[in-house]
XYZ file of C-alpha atoms in Angstrom:
189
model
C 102.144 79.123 94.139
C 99.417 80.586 92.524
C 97.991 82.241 96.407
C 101.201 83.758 96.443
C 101.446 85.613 93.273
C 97.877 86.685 93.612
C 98.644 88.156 97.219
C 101.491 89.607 96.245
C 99.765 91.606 93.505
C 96.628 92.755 95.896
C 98.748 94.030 97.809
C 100.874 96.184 94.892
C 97.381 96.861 94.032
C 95.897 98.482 97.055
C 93.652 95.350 97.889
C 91.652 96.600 94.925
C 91.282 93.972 92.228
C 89.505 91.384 90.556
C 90.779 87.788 89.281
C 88.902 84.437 87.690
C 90.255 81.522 88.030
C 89.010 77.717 86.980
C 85.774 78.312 84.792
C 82.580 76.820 86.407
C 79.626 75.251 84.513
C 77.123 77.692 84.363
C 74.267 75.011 85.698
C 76.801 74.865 89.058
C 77.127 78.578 90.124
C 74.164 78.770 92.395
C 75.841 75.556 94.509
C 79.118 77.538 94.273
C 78.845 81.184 94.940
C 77.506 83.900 96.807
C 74.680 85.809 94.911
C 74.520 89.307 95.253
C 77.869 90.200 97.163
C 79.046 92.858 95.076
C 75.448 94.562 95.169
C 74.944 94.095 98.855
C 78.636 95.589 99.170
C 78.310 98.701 97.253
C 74.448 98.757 98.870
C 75.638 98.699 102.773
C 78.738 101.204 101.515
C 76.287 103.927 100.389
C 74.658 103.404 104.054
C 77.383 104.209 105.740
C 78.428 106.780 103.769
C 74.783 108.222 104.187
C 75.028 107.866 108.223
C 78.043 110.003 108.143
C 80.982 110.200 110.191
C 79.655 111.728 113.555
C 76.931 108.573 113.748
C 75.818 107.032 117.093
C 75.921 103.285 117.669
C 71.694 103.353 116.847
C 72.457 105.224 113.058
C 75.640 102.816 112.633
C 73.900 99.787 113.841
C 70.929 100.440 111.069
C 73.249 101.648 108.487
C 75.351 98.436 109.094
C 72.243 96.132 109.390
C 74.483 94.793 112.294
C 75.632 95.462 115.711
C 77.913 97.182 117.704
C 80.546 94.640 119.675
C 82.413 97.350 121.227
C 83.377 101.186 121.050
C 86.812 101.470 122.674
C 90.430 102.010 122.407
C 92.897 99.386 121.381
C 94.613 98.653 124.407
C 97.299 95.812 122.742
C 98.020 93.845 119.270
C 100.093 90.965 119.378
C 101.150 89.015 116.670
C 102.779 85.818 115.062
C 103.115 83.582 112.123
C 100.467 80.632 112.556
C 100.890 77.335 111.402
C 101.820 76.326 107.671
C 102.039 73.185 105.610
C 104.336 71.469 103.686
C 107.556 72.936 105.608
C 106.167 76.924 103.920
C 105.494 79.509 107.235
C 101.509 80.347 107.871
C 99.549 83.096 107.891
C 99.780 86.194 110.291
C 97.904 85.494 113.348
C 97.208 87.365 116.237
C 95.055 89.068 118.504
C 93.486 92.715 119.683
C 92.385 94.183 123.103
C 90.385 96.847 123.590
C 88.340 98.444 125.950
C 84.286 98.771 125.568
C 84.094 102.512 126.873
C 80.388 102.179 127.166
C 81.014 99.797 129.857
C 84.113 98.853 131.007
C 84.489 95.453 129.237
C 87.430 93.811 127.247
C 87.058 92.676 123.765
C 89.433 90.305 122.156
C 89.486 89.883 118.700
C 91.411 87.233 117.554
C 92.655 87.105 114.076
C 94.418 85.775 110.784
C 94.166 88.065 107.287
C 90.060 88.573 108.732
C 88.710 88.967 112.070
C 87.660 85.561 113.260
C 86.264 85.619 117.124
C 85.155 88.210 119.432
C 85.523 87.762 123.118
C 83.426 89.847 125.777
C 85.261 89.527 129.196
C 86.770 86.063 127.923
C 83.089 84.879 126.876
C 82.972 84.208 123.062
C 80.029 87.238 121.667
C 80.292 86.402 117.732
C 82.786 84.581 115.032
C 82.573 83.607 111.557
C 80.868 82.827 109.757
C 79.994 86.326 110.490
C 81.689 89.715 109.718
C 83.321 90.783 112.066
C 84.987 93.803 111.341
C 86.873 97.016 113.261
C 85.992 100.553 111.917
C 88.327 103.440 112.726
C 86.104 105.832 115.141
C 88.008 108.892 113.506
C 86.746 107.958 109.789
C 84.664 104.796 109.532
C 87.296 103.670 107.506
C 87.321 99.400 107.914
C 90.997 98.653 109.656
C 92.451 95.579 108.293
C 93.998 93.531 110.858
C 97.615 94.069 109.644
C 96.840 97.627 110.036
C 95.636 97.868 113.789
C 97.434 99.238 116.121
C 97.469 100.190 120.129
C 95.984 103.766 120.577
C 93.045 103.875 117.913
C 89.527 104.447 118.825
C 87.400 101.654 117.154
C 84.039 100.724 116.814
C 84.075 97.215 116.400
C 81.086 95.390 114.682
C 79.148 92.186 113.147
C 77.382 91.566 110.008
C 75.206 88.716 109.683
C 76.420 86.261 107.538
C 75.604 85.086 103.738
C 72.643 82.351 104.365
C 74.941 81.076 101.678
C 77.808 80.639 104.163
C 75.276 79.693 107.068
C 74.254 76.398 105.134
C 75.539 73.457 107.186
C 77.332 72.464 103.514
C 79.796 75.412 103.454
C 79.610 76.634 107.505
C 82.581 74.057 108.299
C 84.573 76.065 105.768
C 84.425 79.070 107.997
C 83.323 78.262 111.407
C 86.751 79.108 113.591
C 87.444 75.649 113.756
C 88.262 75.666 110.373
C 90.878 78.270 111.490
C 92.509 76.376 114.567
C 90.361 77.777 117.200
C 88.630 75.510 119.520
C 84.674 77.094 119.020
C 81.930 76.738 117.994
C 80.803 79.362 115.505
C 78.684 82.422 117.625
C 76.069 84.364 116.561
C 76.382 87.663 117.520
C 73.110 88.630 119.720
């Protein structure tokens, strides 16, 4: 109930907000979140800001501290309701194809509300843990993956991961088996 009502508020509120729910002991927040996040997020925006929109993979790549999966056009989106529990509908699932135009390769991206797995040619190339995320080639602009759609010119890329999210006590919370999909998590290369 409460996932709901907080969902349905992002969303009246552009995506934009910030909530606190059950307080934490103070002497527990180093086992229990991610230090730095906001810093490192406002940090890697300035970089890409500073790299500007006309950047080439090398300038994105070091702005991003991350690699390039593919530069292509979105060939398909397809889309359904996953799984829920207790008789309630799941989340949006799906998946995106594109084409690599440096070379001719498919990427698949499959999804939920974040992108989860990237496949090269069928061949798993990176999941989450990892960021994975899809940057509109026209402005640089992050596309969520309600919002893709056939047509757009995309760069797609990876962020490493948190070490936080990396530690073998919280990786099983985000490795794609923790999302339905038979993998193990990939590091992108």
């Amino acid at each position: 109930v409460v996932e709901s009502g907080i969902r349905a508020f992002l969303a009246s509120s552009g995506g934009w907000a910030a909530i606190a729910l059950a307080p934490i002991p103070a002497g527990e927040l180093a086992e229990h979140t991610v230090p730095g996040t906001t810093s490192a997020a406002l940090a890697l925006g300035a970089r890409v800001l500073a790299a500007g929109e006309s950047a080439d993979l090398a300038a994105l790549e070091t702005a991003l501290d991350g690699q390039v999966l593919a530069r292509g056009r979105v060939l398909e989106v397809s889309r359904h309701i996953g799984p829920g529990q207790h008789g309630h509908p799941g989340f949006g699932r799906g998946s995106a194809t594109l084409t690599d135009h440096r070379d001719g390769a498919l990427l698949r991206l499959e999804m939920e509300n974040e992108y989860l797995l990237a496949l090269r040619d069928g061949r798993p190339v990176a999941s989450t843990p990892d960021v994975l995320s899809v940057l509109d080639r026209r402005t640089g602009v992050p596309l969520q993956c309600d919002a893709i759609r056939a047509g757009v010119e995309v760069d797609v890329v990876c962020l490493a991961a948190s070490p936080f999210w990396t530690d073998p006590r919280h990786r099983p919370l985000l490795e794609p088996r923790a999302y339905g999909i038979d993998c193990d998590p990939v590091a992108a290369q």
